mmCIF file of C-alpha atoms and ligand atoms in Angstrom:
data_model
loop_
_atom_site.group_PDB
_atom_site.id
_atom_site.type_symbol
_atom_site.label_atom_id
_atom_site.label_comp_id
_atom_site.label_asym_id
_atom_site.label_seq_id
_atom_site.Cartn_x
_atom_site.Cartn_y
_atom_site.Cartn_z
ATOM 1 C CA MET F 1 2.805 2.866 -5.909
ATOM 2 C CA GLY F 2 4.037 0.927 -9.097
ATOM 3 C CA TRP F 3 4.839 3.774 -11.326
ATOM 4 C CA PRO F 4 6.739 5.962 -8.514
ATOM 5 C CA THR F 5 8.684 2.904 -7.676
ATOM 6 C CA ALA F 6 9.467 2.254 -11.399
ATOM 7 C CA MET F 7 10.965 5.938 -11.752
ATOM 8 C CA HIS F 8 12.677 5.764 -8.520
ATOM 9 C CA LEU F 9 14.572 2.575 -9.363
ATOM 10 C CA THR F 10 15.623 3.815 -12.761
ATOM 11 C CA ALA F 11 16.690 6.936 -11.226
ATOM 12 C CA LYS F 12 19.007 4.866 -9.116
ATOM 13 C CA GLY F 13 20.430 3.094 -11.885
ATOM 14 C CA HIS F 14 18.342 -0.028 -12.177
ATOM 15 C CA SER F 15 16.872 -1.555 -15.330
ATOM 16 C CA VAL F 16 13.060 -1.939 -14.732
ATOM 17 C CA ALA F 17 10.102 -3.163 -16.699
ATOM 18 C CA VAL F 18 6.468 -2.544 -15.480
ATOM 19 C CA VAL F 19 3.299 -4.872 -15.535
ATOM 20 C CA ASP F 20 -0.143 -3.680 -15.247
ATOM 21 C CA ASN F 21 -3.775 -4.342 -15.959
ATOM 22 C CA TYR F 22 -5.094 -1.068 -14.799
ATOM 23 C CA LEU F 23 -7.251 -2.867 -12.246
ATOM 24 C CA ARG F 24 -7.281 0.094 -9.832
ATOM 25 C CA ARG F 25 -8.196 2.532 -12.526
ATOM 26 C CA SER F 26 -10.985 0.312 -13.806
ATOM 27 C CA LEU F 27 -12.344 -0.332 -10.321
ATOM 28 C CA CYS F 28 -12.336 3.276 -9.625
ATOM 29 C CA ARG F 29 -14.180 3.942 -12.754
ATOM 30 C CA GLN F 30 -16.701 1.219 -12.075
ATOM 31 C CA GLU F 31 -17.366 2.631 -8.699
ATOM 32 C CA ASN F 32 -17.592 6.199 -9.728
ATOM 33 C CA VAL F 33 -14.750 7.358 -7.531
ATOM 34 C CA GLU F 34 -12.151 8.812 -9.558
ATOM 35 C CA PRO F 35 -8.789 10.156 -8.308
ATOM 36 C CA LEU F 36 -8.333 13.806 -7.730
ATOM 37 C CA VAL F 37 -5.983 14.290 -10.734
ATOM 38 C CA ASP F 38 -6.309 12.083 -13.778
ATOM 39 C CA VAL F 39 -3.070 10.739 -14.976
ATOM 40 C CA PRO F 40 -1.905 9.382 -18.424
ATOM 41 C CA ASN F 41 -1.630 5.773 -19.210
ATOM 42 C CA LEU F 42 1.587 3.794 -18.666
ATOM 43 C CA HIS F 43 2.833 3.949 -22.279
ATOM 44 C CA GLN F 44 2.422 7.685 -22.043
ATOM 45 C CA ARG F 45 4.217 8.120 -18.824
ATOM 46 C CA THR F 46 7.125 6.139 -19.997
ATOM 47 C CA VAL F 47 7.599 8.386 -22.848
ATOM 48 C CA ILE F 48 7.659 11.375 -20.628
ATOM 49 C CA TRP F 49 10.005 9.751 -18.001
ATOM 50 C CA GLU F 50 12.356 8.755 -20.884
ATOM 51 C CA SER F 51 12.507 12.271 -22.180
ATOM 52 C CA LEU F 52 13.432 13.547 -18.726
ATOM 53 C CA SER F 53 15.753 10.934 -17.450
ATOM 54 C CA GLY F 54 16.973 8.870 -20.507
ATOM 55 C CA SER F 55 15.523 5.703 -18.831
ATOM 56 C CA HIS F 56 13.544 3.466 -20.977
ATOM 57 C CA ILE F 57 10.933 1.319 -19.198
ATOM 58 C CA PRO F 58 9.301 -1.419 -21.166
ATOM 59 C CA VAL F 59 5.586 -1.780 -20.426
ATOM 60 C CA PHE F 60 3.610 -4.971 -20.397
ATOM 61 C CA ILE F 61 -0.250 -4.524 -20.220
ATOM 62 C CA GLY F 62 -1.922 -7.789 -19.050
ATOM 63 C CA ASP F 63 -3.382 -9.711 -16.270
ATOM 64 C CA LEU F 64 -0.997 -11.623 -13.918
ATOM 65 C CA THR F 65 -3.588 -13.971 -13.052
ATOM 66 C CA ASP F 66 -3.294 -15.257 -16.549
ATOM 67 C CA TRP F 67 -0.547 -17.790 -16.715
ATOM 68 C CA SER F 68 0.297 -17.560 -20.558
ATOM 69 C CA PHE F 69 0.781 -13.615 -20.100
ATOM 70 C CA ILE F 70 2.994 -13.854 -17.191
ATOM 71 C CA GLU F 71 5.223 -16.651 -18.913
ATOM 72 C CA ASP F 72 5.475 -14.233 -21.911
ATOM 73 C CA VAL F 73 6.573 -11.368 -19.518
ATOM 74 C CA PHE F 74 9.254 -13.400 -17.642
ATOM 75 C CA ARG F 75 10.511 -14.759 -21.169
ATOM 76 C CA ARG F 76 10.968 -11.192 -22.492
ATOM 77 C CA PHE F 77 12.367 -9.607 -19.381
ATOM 78 C CA THR F 78 13.907 -11.850 -16.714
ATOM 79 C CA PRO F 79 14.412 -9.954 -13.607
ATOM 80 C CA ASP F 80 17.076 -10.355 -10.848
ATOM 81 C CA GLY F 81 14.345 -9.062 -8.345
ATOM 82 C CA LEU F 82 10.630 -8.278 -8.454
ATOM 83 C CA VAL F 83 8.115 -6.112 -6.634
ATOM 84 C CA HIS F 84 4.736 -7.537 -6.458
ATOM 85 C CA TYR F 85 2.020 -4.802 -6.006
ATOM 86 C CA ALA F 86 -0.389 -6.371 -8.268
ATOM 87 C CA GLU F 87 -3.205 -6.517 -5.702
ATOM 88 C CA GLN F 88 -6.678 -5.105 -5.242
ATOM 89 C CA PRO F 89 -5.279 -2.519 -2.665
ATOM 90 C CA ALA F 90 -8.443 -1.199 -0.853
ATOM 91 C CA ALA F 91 -9.833 -2.635 2.515
ATOM 92 C CA PRO F 92 -13.213 -0.839 2.096
ATOM 93 C CA TYR F 93 -13.598 -1.988 -1.557
ATOM 94 C CA SER F 94 -13.053 -5.643 -0.229
ATOM 95 C CA MET F 95 -15.854 -5.174 2.144
ATOM 96 C CA LEU F 96 -18.196 -3.619 -0.373
ATOM 97 C CA ASN F 97 -20.359 -6.683 -1.603
ATOM 98 C CA ARG F 98 -19.840 -10.188 -2.697
ATOM 99 C CA THR F 99 -18.568 -9.317 -6.116
ATOM 100 C CA ALA F 100 -15.891 -7.039 -4.786
ATOM 101 C CA SER F 101 -14.938 -9.682 -2.060
ATOM 102 C CA MET F 102 -14.454 -12.467 -4.884
ATOM 103 C CA LEU F 103 -12.531 -10.124 -7.101
ATOM 104 C CA THR F 104 -10.317 -9.282 -4.187
ATOM 105 C CA LEU F 105 -9.695 -12.945 -3.142
ATOM 106 C CA ARG F 106 -9.189 -14.344 -6.736
ATOM 107 C CA ASN F 107 -6.914 -11.438 -7.950
ATOM 108 C CA ASN F 108 -4.806 -11.193 -4.734
ATOM 109 C CA LEU F 109 -4.215 -14.933 -4.241
ATOM 110 C CA GLU F 110 -3.895 -15.973 -7.940
ATOM 111 C CA THR F 111 -1.379 -13.064 -8.757
ATOM 112 C CA THR F 112 0.862 -14.194 -5.698
ATOM 113 C CA ALA F 113 0.701 -17.658 -6.723
ATOM 114 C CA ASN F 114 1.534 -17.018 -10.382
ATOM 115 C CA VAL F 115 4.338 -14.738 -9.287
ATOM 116 C CA ILE F 116 5.816 -17.395 -7.219
ATOM 117 C CA PHE F 117 5.550 -20.015 -9.953
ATOM 118 C CA ALA F 118 7.112 -17.657 -12.522
ATOM 119 C CA VAL F 119 10.032 -17.057 -10.342
ATOM 120 C CA LYS F 120 10.516 -20.820 -9.679
ATOM 121 C CA GLN F 121 10.348 -21.520 -13.550
ATOM 122 C CA PHE F 122 12.328 -18.529 -14.823
ATOM 123 C CA CYS F 123 14.411 -16.893 -12.341
ATOM 124 C CA PRO F 124 14.811 -18.945 -9.128
ATOM 125 C CA ASP F 125 17.569 -16.793 -7.662
ATOM 126 C CA ALA F 126 15.572 -13.632 -7.983
ATOM 127 C CA GLN F 127 14.172 -12.201 -4.798
ATOM 128 C CA ILE F 128 10.391 -11.482 -4.629
ATOM 129 C CA VAL F 129 9.583 -8.288 -2.758
ATOM 130 C CA LYS F 130 5.912 -8.339 -1.608
ATOM 131 C CA LEU F 131 3.825 -5.672 -0.475
ATOM 132 C CA GLY F 132 2.065 -6.884 2.478
ATOM 133 C CA THR F 133 0.481 -4.765 5.208
ATOM 134 C CA MET F 134 0.698 -3.887 8.867
ATOM 135 C CA GLY F 135 -3.009 -4.801 8.900
ATOM 136 C CA GLU F 136 -2.046 -8.393 8.855
ATOM 137 C CA TYR F 137 -1.274 -8.280 12.569
ATOM 138 C CA GLY F 138 -4.434 -6.415 13.435
ATOM 139 C CA THR F 139 -4.231 -4.610 16.821
ATOM 140 C CA PRO F 140 -3.261 -7.140 19.336
ATOM 141 C CA ASN F 141 -2.879 -6.491 23.093
ATOM 142 C CA ILE F 142 0.957 -7.360 22.955
ATOM 143 C CA ASP F 143 3.963 -5.826 21.203
ATOM 144 C CA ILE F 144 4.008 -6.505 17.419
ATOM 145 C CA GLU F 145 7.395 -8.123 16.487
ATOM 146 C CA GLU F 146 8.807 -7.758 12.830
ATOM 147 C CA GLY F 147 7.144 -10.804 11.266
ATOM 148 C CA TRP F 148 8.160 -13.716 13.628
ATOM 149 C CA LEU F 149 7.494 -14.684 17.457
ATOM 150 C CA ASP F 150 9.563 -16.958 19.587
ATOM 151 C CA VAL F 151 6.947 -19.119 21.357
ATOM 152 C CA ASP F 152 7.724 -21.132 24.470
ATOM 153 C CA HIS F 153 5.307 -23.844 25.097
ATOM 154 C CA LYS F 154 5.445 -26.583 27.728
ATOM 155 C CA GLY F 155 9.327 -26.337 28.074
ATOM 156 C CA ARG F 156 9.781 -26.386 24.185
ATOM 157 C CA ARG F 157 10.574 -23.429 21.934
ATOM 158 C CA GLN F 158 9.893 -22.640 18.295
ATOM 159 C CA THR F 159 9.830 -19.417 16.086
ATOM 160 C CA PHE F 160 6.670 -18.895 14.283
ATOM 161 C CA LEU F 161 5.049 -16.338 12.022
ATOM 162 C CA PHE F 162 3.630 -13.597 14.410
ATOM 163 C CA PRO F 163 -0.013 -14.198 15.205
ATOM 164 C CA ARG F 164 -2.243 -12.502 12.480
ATOM 165 C CA GLN F 165 -5.896 -11.241 12.821
ATOM 166 C CA ALA F 166 -7.118 -8.897 10.070
ATOM 167 C CA GLY F 167 -9.839 -6.569 9.953
ATOM 168 C CA SER F 168 -11.071 -6.743 6.462
ATOM 169 C CA LEU F 169 -11.062 -9.164 3.580
ATOM 170 C CA TYR F 170 -8.250 -7.379 1.712
ATOM 171 C CA HIS F 171 -5.976 -7.510 4.794
ATOM 172 C CA THR F 172 -6.793 -11.071 5.134
ATOM 173 C CA THR F 173 -5.741 -11.970 1.582
ATOM 174 C CA LYS F 174 -2.507 -10.360 2.491
ATOM 175 C CA ILE F 175 -2.075 -12.895 5.382
ATOM 176 C CA MET F 176 -2.924 -15.646 2.947
ATOM 177 C CA ASP F 177 -0.210 -14.323 0.520
ATOM 178 C CA THR F 178 2.323 -14.372 3.264
ATOM 179 C CA ASP F 179 1.294 -18.097 3.998
ATOM 180 C CA LEU F 180 1.705 -18.872 0.316
ATOM 181 C CA LEU F 181 5.225 -17.133 0.265
ATOM 182 C CA TRP F 182 6.183 -18.976 3.415
ATOM 183 C CA LEU F 183 5.117 -22.371 2.041
ATOM 184 C CA TYR F 184 7.030 -21.971 -1.247
ATOM 185 C CA VAL F 185 10.291 -20.470 0.627
ATOM 186 C CA ARG F 186 10.284 -23.845 2.258
ATOM 187 C CA MET F 187 9.408 -25.860 -0.516
ATOM 188 C CA TRP F 188 11.496 -24.229 -3.308
ATOM 189 C CA ASN F 189 14.112 -22.311 -1.460
ATOM 190 C CA LEU F 190 12.937 -18.987 -2.859
ATOM 191 C CA ARG F 191 14.002 -15.806 -1.350
ATOM 192 C CA VAL F 192 11.384 -13.445 -0.247
ATOM 193 C CA THR F 193 10.929 -10.101 1.463
ATOM 194 C CA ASP F 194 7.406 -9.385 2.721
ATOM 195 C CA LEU F 195 6.907 -5.734 3.666
ATOM 196 C CA MET F 196 4.389 -5.064 6.246
ATOM 197 C CA GLN F 197 3.378 -1.511 5.090
ATOM 198 C CA GLY F 198 1.178 1.095 7.021
ATOM 199 C CA PRO F 199 -1.099 3.588 5.261
ATOM 200 C CA VAL F 200 0.972 5.734 3.058
ATOM 201 C CA TYR F 201 0.436 9.586 2.477
ATOM 202 C CA GLY F 202 1.943 12.171 0.166
ATOM 203 C CA ILE F 203 2.168 12.842 -3.402
ATOM 204 C CA PHE F 204 5.506 14.273 -4.203
ATOM 205 C CA THR F 205 8.637 12.083 -4.828
ATOM 206 C CA ASP F 206 12.141 13.358 -6.003
ATOM 207 C CA GLU F 207 11.098 11.921 -9.429
ATOM 208 C CA ASN F 208 7.730 13.493 -10.027
ATOM 209 C CA ARG F 209 7.853 16.832 -8.215
ATOM 210 C CA ASP F 210 7.762 19.088 -11.020
ATOM 211 C CA HIS F 211 5.725 16.867 -13.500
ATOM 212 C CA GLU F 212 2.080 16.589 -12.725
ATOM 213 C CA ASN F 213 1.693 13.748 -15.528
ATOM 214 C CA LEU F 214 4.019 11.460 -13.271
ATOM 215 C CA TYR F 215 2.115 11.963 -10.131
ATOM 216 C CA SER F 216 0.619 8.853 -8.373
ATOM 217 C CA PHE F 217 -3.037 8.566 -7.746
ATOM 218 C CA LEU F 218 -4.699 10.687 -4.952
ATOM 219 C CA ASN F 219 -7.785 9.019 -4.153
ATOM 220 C CA TYR F 220 -9.818 10.937 -1.470
ATOM 221 C CA ASP F 221 -13.002 8.732 -1.758
ATOM 222 C CA GLU F 222 -14.193 6.324 1.025
ATOM 223 C CA LEU F 223 -13.207 3.298 -0.914
ATOM 224 C CA PHE F 224 -9.759 3.838 -2.370
ATOM 225 C CA GLY F 225 -8.581 6.925 -0.267
ATOM 226 C CA THR F 226 -6.326 6.583 2.757
ATOM 227 C CA VAL F 227 -7.013 8.497 5.968
ATOM 228 C CA LEU F 228 -4.636 11.321 5.826
ATOM 229 C CA ASN F 229 -5.098 12.008 1.883
ATOM 230 C CA ARG F 230 -8.808 12.000 2.734
ATOM 231 C CA PHE F 231 -8.528 14.484 5.541
ATOM 232 C CA ILE F 232 -6.535 16.925 3.424
ATOM 233 C CA VAL F 233 -9.056 16.942 0.671
ATOM 234 C CA GLN F 234 -11.818 17.160 3.127
ATOM 235 C CA ALA F 235 -10.299 20.159 4.858
ATOM 236 C CA VAL F 236 -9.888 21.938 1.341
ATOM 237 C CA ALA F 237 -13.473 20.939 0.202
ATOM 238 C CA GLY F 238 -15.068 22.380 3.475
ATOM 239 C CA HIS F 239 -16.109 18.776 4.398
ATOM 240 C CA PRO F 240 -15.911 17.912 8.164
ATOM 241 C CA LEU F 241 -13.019 15.521 8.812
ATOM 242 C CA THR F 242 -14.478 12.107 9.021
ATOM 243 C CA VAL F 243 -13.096 10.605 12.118
ATOM 244 C CA TYR F 244 -14.738 7.086 12.572
ATOM 245 C CA GLY F 245 -15.831 6.339 15.938
ATOM 246 C CA LYS F 246 -13.836 7.482 18.984
ATOM 247 C CA GLY F 247 -10.593 7.997 16.643
ATOM 248 C CA GLY F 248 -8.263 6.218 18.919
ATOM 249 C CA GLN F 249 -7.518 3.687 15.981
ATOM 250 C CA THR F 250 -3.580 3.789 15.781
ATOM 251 C CA ARG F 251 -1.672 2.616 12.798
ATOM 252 C CA GLY F 252 1.968 2.964 11.590
ATOM 253 C CA TYR F 253 2.158 5.624 8.695
ATOM 254 C CA LEU F 254 4.749 6.621 6.215
ATOM 255 C CA ASN F 255 5.641 9.331 3.489
ATOM 256 C CA ILE F 256 5.516 7.942 -0.067
ATOM 257 C CA VAL F 257 9.076 8.826 -0.396
ATOM 258 C CA ASP F 258 9.977 6.319 2.480
ATOM 259 C CA THR F 259 7.951 3.853 0.768
ATOM 260 C CA LEU F 260 10.255 3.926 -2.305
ATOM 261 C CA ASN F 261 13.357 3.963 -0.251
ATOM 262 C CA CYS F 262 12.056 0.872 1.625
ATOM 263 C CA VAL F 263 11.403 -1.089 -1.478
ATOM 264 C CA ARG F 264 14.754 -0.266 -3.132
ATOM 265 C CA LEU F 265 16.656 -1.070 0.054
ATOM 266 C CA ALA F 266 14.968 -4.389 0.106
ATOM 267 C CA LEU F 267 15.877 -5.047 -3.458
ATOM 268 C CA GLU F 268 19.396 -3.783 -3.067
ATOM 269 C CA ASN F 269 19.854 -6.059 0.062
ATOM 270 C CA PRO F 270 18.228 -9.321 -0.966
ATOM 271 C CA ALA F 271 16.943 -11.817 1.630
ATOM 272 C CA GLN F 272 19.130 -15.150 1.658
ATOM 273 C CA LYS F 273 17.796 -18.043 -0.415
ATOM 274 C CA GLY F 274 15.287 -19.949 1.578
ATOM 275 C CA LYS F 275 14.489 -17.039 3.852
ATOM 276 C CA LEU F 276 11.238 -15.322 4.293
ATOM 277 C CA ARG F 277 12.314 -11.967 5.690
ATOM 278 C CA ILE F 278 9.771 -9.542 7.012
ATOM 279 C CA PHE F 279 10.072 -5.863 7.771
ATOM 280 C CA ASN F 280 7.416 -3.731 9.263
ATOM 281 C CA GLN F 281 7.366 -0.733 6.904
ATOM 282 C CA PHE F 282 6.192 2.419 8.591
ATOM 283 C CA THR F 283 8.278 5.443 10.250
ATOM 284 C CA GLU F 284 5.780 6.709 12.960
ATOM 285 C CA THR F 285 2.495 5.953 14.562
ATOM 286 C CA PHE F 286 -0.615 8.210 14.908
ATOM 287 C CA SER F 287 -4.104 7.706 16.086
ATOM 288 C CA VAL F 288 -6.816 9.115 13.749
ATOM 289 C CA ASN F 289 -7.642 11.876 16.149
ATOM 290 C CA GLN F 290 -4.031 12.994 16.099
ATOM 291 C CA LEU F 291 -4.059 13.022 12.375
ATOM 292 C CA ALA F 292 -7.246 15.097 12.333
ATOM 293 C CA ASP F 293 -5.944 17.654 14.921
ATOM 294 C CA ARG F 294 -2.748 17.959 12.794
ATOM 295 C CA VAL F 295 -4.560 18.621 9.562
ATOM 296 C CA GLN F 296 -6.937 21.025 11.267
ATOM 297 C CA LYS F 297 -4.110 23.076 12.782
ATOM 298 C CA VAL F 298 -2.299 23.471 9.399
ATOM 299 C CA ALA F 299 -5.553 24.009 7.426
ATOM 300 C CA SER F 300 -6.203 27.012 9.713
ATOM 301 C CA SER F 301 -3.015 28.588 8.611
ATOM 302 C CA PHE F 302 -4.598 28.607 5.133
ATOM 303 C CA GLY F 303 -7.748 30.113 6.406
ATOM 304 C CA LEU F 304 -9.521 26.770 6.270
ATOM 305 C CA LYS F 305 -11.853 25.906 8.947
ATOM 306 C CA ALA F 306 -11.667 22.148 8.990
ATOM 307 C CA GLU F 307 -14.078 20.977 11.412
ATOM 308 C CA ILE F 308 -13.734 17.350 13.025
ATOM 309 C CA ALA F 309 -16.814 15.237 12.970
ATOM 310 C CA ARG F 310 -16.753 12.094 14.966
ATOM 311 C CA ILE F 311 -19.065 9.736 12.838
ATOM 312 C CA GLU F 312 -20.368 6.321 13.479
ATOM 313 C CA ASN F 313 -17.780 3.910 12.418
ATOM 314 C CA PRO F 314 -18.544 2.176 9.383
ATOM 315 C CA ARG F 315 -15.906 -0.411 10.012
ATOM 316 C CA LYS F 316 -15.647 -3.081 12.673
ATOM 317 C CA GLU F 317 -12.327 -2.420 14.445
ATOM 318 C CA SER F 318 -11.130 -1.379 18.056
ATOM 319 C CA GLU F 319 -11.261 2.332 18.396
ATOM 320 C CA ASP F 320 -9.072 2.383 21.566
ATOM 321 C CA HIS F 321 -6.270 -0.194 21.888
ATOM 322 C CA TYR F 322 -2.880 -0.989 22.673
ATOM 323 C CA TYR F 323 -0.344 -0.474 19.572
ATOM 324 C CA ASN F 324 3.439 -1.106 19.678
ATOM 325 C CA PRO F 325 4.905 -2.531 16.565
ATOM 326 C CA GLU F 326 8.641 -3.055 16.227
ATOM 327 C CA HIS F 327 10.337 -1.347 13.217
ATOM 328 C CA THR F 328 13.983 -1.475 13.089
ATOM 329 C CA GLY F 329 14.650 -3.822 10.115
ATOM 330 C CA LEU F 330 14.491 -1.076 7.333
ATOM 331 C CA LEU F 331 16.297 1.572 9.586
ATOM 332 C CA GLU F 332 19.181 -1.067 9.783
ATOM 333 C CA LEU F 333 19.291 -1.366 5.998
ATOM 334 C CA GLY F 334 19.835 2.554 5.908
ATOM 335 C CA LEU F 335 16.214 4.130 5.639
ATOM 336 C CA GLU F 336 16.437 7.820 6.613
ATOM 337 C CA PRO F 337 12.633 8.657 7.512
ATOM 338 C CA HIS F 338 10.820 11.669 6.122
ATOM 339 C CA TYR F 339 8.331 12.339 8.997
ATOM 340 C CA LEU F 340 5.174 13.932 9.038
ATOM 341 C CA THR F 341 5.911 17.670 9.578
ATOM 342 C CA ASP F 342 3.543 20.606 9.323
ATOM 343 C CA GLU F 343 5.354 21.571 6.006
ATOM 344 C CA VAL F 344 4.530 18.155 4.523
ATOM 345 C CA ILE F 345 0.731 18.653 5.548
ATOM 346 C CA ALA F 346 1.043 22.250 4.149
ATOM 347 C CA GLU F 347 2.467 21.026 0.688
ATOM 348 C CA MET F 348 -0.386 18.570 0.416
ATOM 349 C CA ILE F 349 -2.961 21.111 1.311
ATOM 350 C CA GLU F 350 -1.442 23.413 -1.433
ATOM 351 C CA PHE F 351 -1.753 20.631 -3.973
ATOM 352 C CA ALA F 352 -5.312 19.917 -3.125
ATOM 353 C CA LEU F 353 -6.199 23.784 -3.153
ATOM 354 C CA LYS F 354 -4.603 23.854 -6.598
ATOM 355 C CA HIS F 355 -7.193 21.257 -7.711
ATOM 356 C CA LYS F 356 -10.161 22.258 -5.544
ATOM 357 C CA ASP F 357 -12.394 22.585 -8.617
ATOM 358 C CA LYS F 358 -12.127 18.771 -9.349
ATOM 359 C CA ILE F 359 -13.255 17.640 -5.775
ATOM 360 C CA ARG F 360 -16.544 15.645 -5.985
ATOM 361 C CA PRO F 361 -17.955 15.963 -2.281
ATOM 362 C CA GLU F 362 -20.336 13.052 -3.076
ATOM 363 C CA GLN F 363 -17.187 10.636 -3.332
ATOM 364 C CA ILE F 364 -16.129 11.432 0.233
ATOM 365 C CA PHE F 365 -18.505 9.413 2.307
ATOM 366 C CA ARG F 366 -20.937 6.900 0.862
ATOM 367 C CA LYS F 367 -21.663 4.799 4.096
ATOM 368 C CA VAL F 368 -20.126 1.415 3.107
ATOM 369 C CA LYS F 369 -21.030 -0.344 6.219
ATOM 370 C CA TRP F 370 -18.709 -3.370 6.722
ATOM 371 C CA ASP F 371 -21.344 -5.429 8.444
ATOM 372 C CA SER F 372 -23.974 -4.391 5.975
ATOM 373 C CA ASP F 373 -26.798 -6.811 4.879
ATOM 374 C CA SER F 374 -26.011 -5.908 1.187
ATOM 375 C CA ASN F 375 -22.753 -7.980 1.501
HETATM 376 N N1 LIG C 401 -10.516 6.230 8.959
HETATM 377 C C1 LIG C 401 -11.146 7.108 9.439
HETATM 378 N N2 LIG C 401 -11.654 8.127 8.777
HETATM 379 C C2 LIG C 401 -11.587 7.993 7.403
HETATM 380 C C3 LIG C 401 -10.740 6.964 6.803
HETATM 381 C C4 LIG C 401 -10.166 5.973 7.653
HETATM 382 O O1 LIG C 401 -11.159 7.300 10.763
HETATM 383 O O2 LIG C 401 -11.972 8.755 6.682
HETATM 384 C C5 LIG C 401 -9.685 5.225 9.877
HETATM 385 C C6 LIG C 401 -10.144 3.890 9.699
HETATM 386 O O3 LIG C 401 -11.081 3.568 10.205
HETATM 387 C C7 LIG C 401 -8.742 3.043 10.175
HETATM 388 C C8 LIG C 401 -7.688 4.013 9.726
HETATM 389 O O4 LIG C 401 -8.270 5.381 9.655
HETATM 390 O O5 LIG C 401 -8.747 2.937 11.471
HETATM 391 C C9 LIG C 401 -6.812 3.814 8.659
HETATM 392 O O6 LIG C 401 -7.789 3.628 7.520
HETATM 393 P P1 LIG C 401 -7.253 3.810 6.029
HETATM 394 O O7 LIG C 401 -8.314 3.785 5.170
HETATM 395 O O8 LIG C 401 -6.301 4.984 5.962
HETATM 396 O O9 LIG C 401 -6.259 2.556 5.780
HETATM 397 P P2 LIG C 401 -6.762 0.996 5.651
HETATM 398 O O10 LIG C 401 -8.041 0.742 5.274
HETATM 399 O O11 LIG C 401 -6.431 0.369 6.877
HETATM 400 O O12 LIG C 401 -5.817 0.549 4.523
HETATM 401 C C10 LIG C 401 -4.634 1.340 4.153
HETATM 402 C C11 LIG C 401 -4.455 0.906 2.642
HETATM 403 C C12 LIG C 401 -3.920 -0.546 2.516
HETATM 404 C C13 LIG C 401 -2.705 -0.874 3.556
HETATM 405 C C14 LIG C 401 -3.176 -0.237 4.773
HETATM 406 C C15 LIG C 401 -2.117 -0.516 5.872
HETATM 407 O O13 LIG C 401 -5.436 1.274 1.748
HETATM 408 O O14 LIG C 401 -3.561 -0.746 1.084
HETATM 409 O O15 LIG C 401 -2.442 -2.120 3.326
HETATM 410 O O16 LIG C 401 -3.602 1.038 4.728
HETATM 411 S S1 LIG C 401 -2.660 -0.726 7.399
HETATM 412 O O17 LIG C 401 -3.882 0.148 7.821
HETATM 413 O O18 LIG C 401 -1.730 -0.623 8.363
HETATM 414 O O19 LIG C 401 -3.157 -2.212 7.401
#
């Protein structure tokens, strides 16, 4: 999401620099799960974008867990606001084995802590927009509020962070990030927006639509691919759609176009100083079964069969649960949702069909069991 966000913000008139250590690319290579379409490196992408838009985006390649690197970045480009995406982003990867778990823990917590310290030192008025996850809340049997819960207890009342109970180590690091941010909002009067995002789908944005070299990654493998993107590629590859367990797992989803708008709206309408503002970032909820049915239906209009397979769930999660999360904050800021229509699914299928020869079916399901002994 980093590169699409950078293009989107410059297209809206903001000055943007990007920082990356290619962690996701290198983990994908290490695990032999490449995205569907290879994309150029950031230097090459910025040259293409500058030729199309006239916007120059400085690139800093390095690791945000390295304090001397982050100091250097903030000295050379001191922002009014920053978007922190610098995390190992895959729940299944975080449950792969001990090495992957430790990498996720170290990377995600250290980058968040370094960002907090850098903001305090170099730009204490800048807002941190942090990408959290709806998975922080888990699937509780009560309505999920937008970040906070009023608790009445023995005749007294206080507002607390909404109870959080995640289903993977990755999601748990995001809970820990929220706790770190909340501590330093209270200690140092920072301004922070924590975006609890659901799974994102889609490829095309206003900025990349006609330029394949500017696309974001489309992973369809079991480790880095999210469910809808996976189902689309599976339908095209003739692989049965991999519904885990009963398929009643319900999540809040959003189109990549809405993700970019949510992040921009949060930046352009910053949280007050001393406030941790939390938004639930999704536009509609679906169960896995509903997504599989939708993909099956649209795939059939392309002459694709798309069988649905209910396979043993490699994860440990509720497969049949209550799910009613609030999500009004971003709509109040002006978000105009792009919903999951049949046309959107069809556009994704067309994209996957165009790249059908690059699909490697062995990437689709490699049976990473979340409670496996190899962990
Ligand atoms: N699922 C299937 N079949 C598949 C893949 C997934 O049934 O082939 C199910 C999963 O078991 C889960 C649901 O679909 O119940 C969503 O899984 P996912 O892989 O699309 O998403 P998840 O692992 O939860 O993580 C993704 C992103 C993560 C983001 C999160 C938002 O990778 O970065 O934080 O979505 S949320 O899920 O709301 O926590």
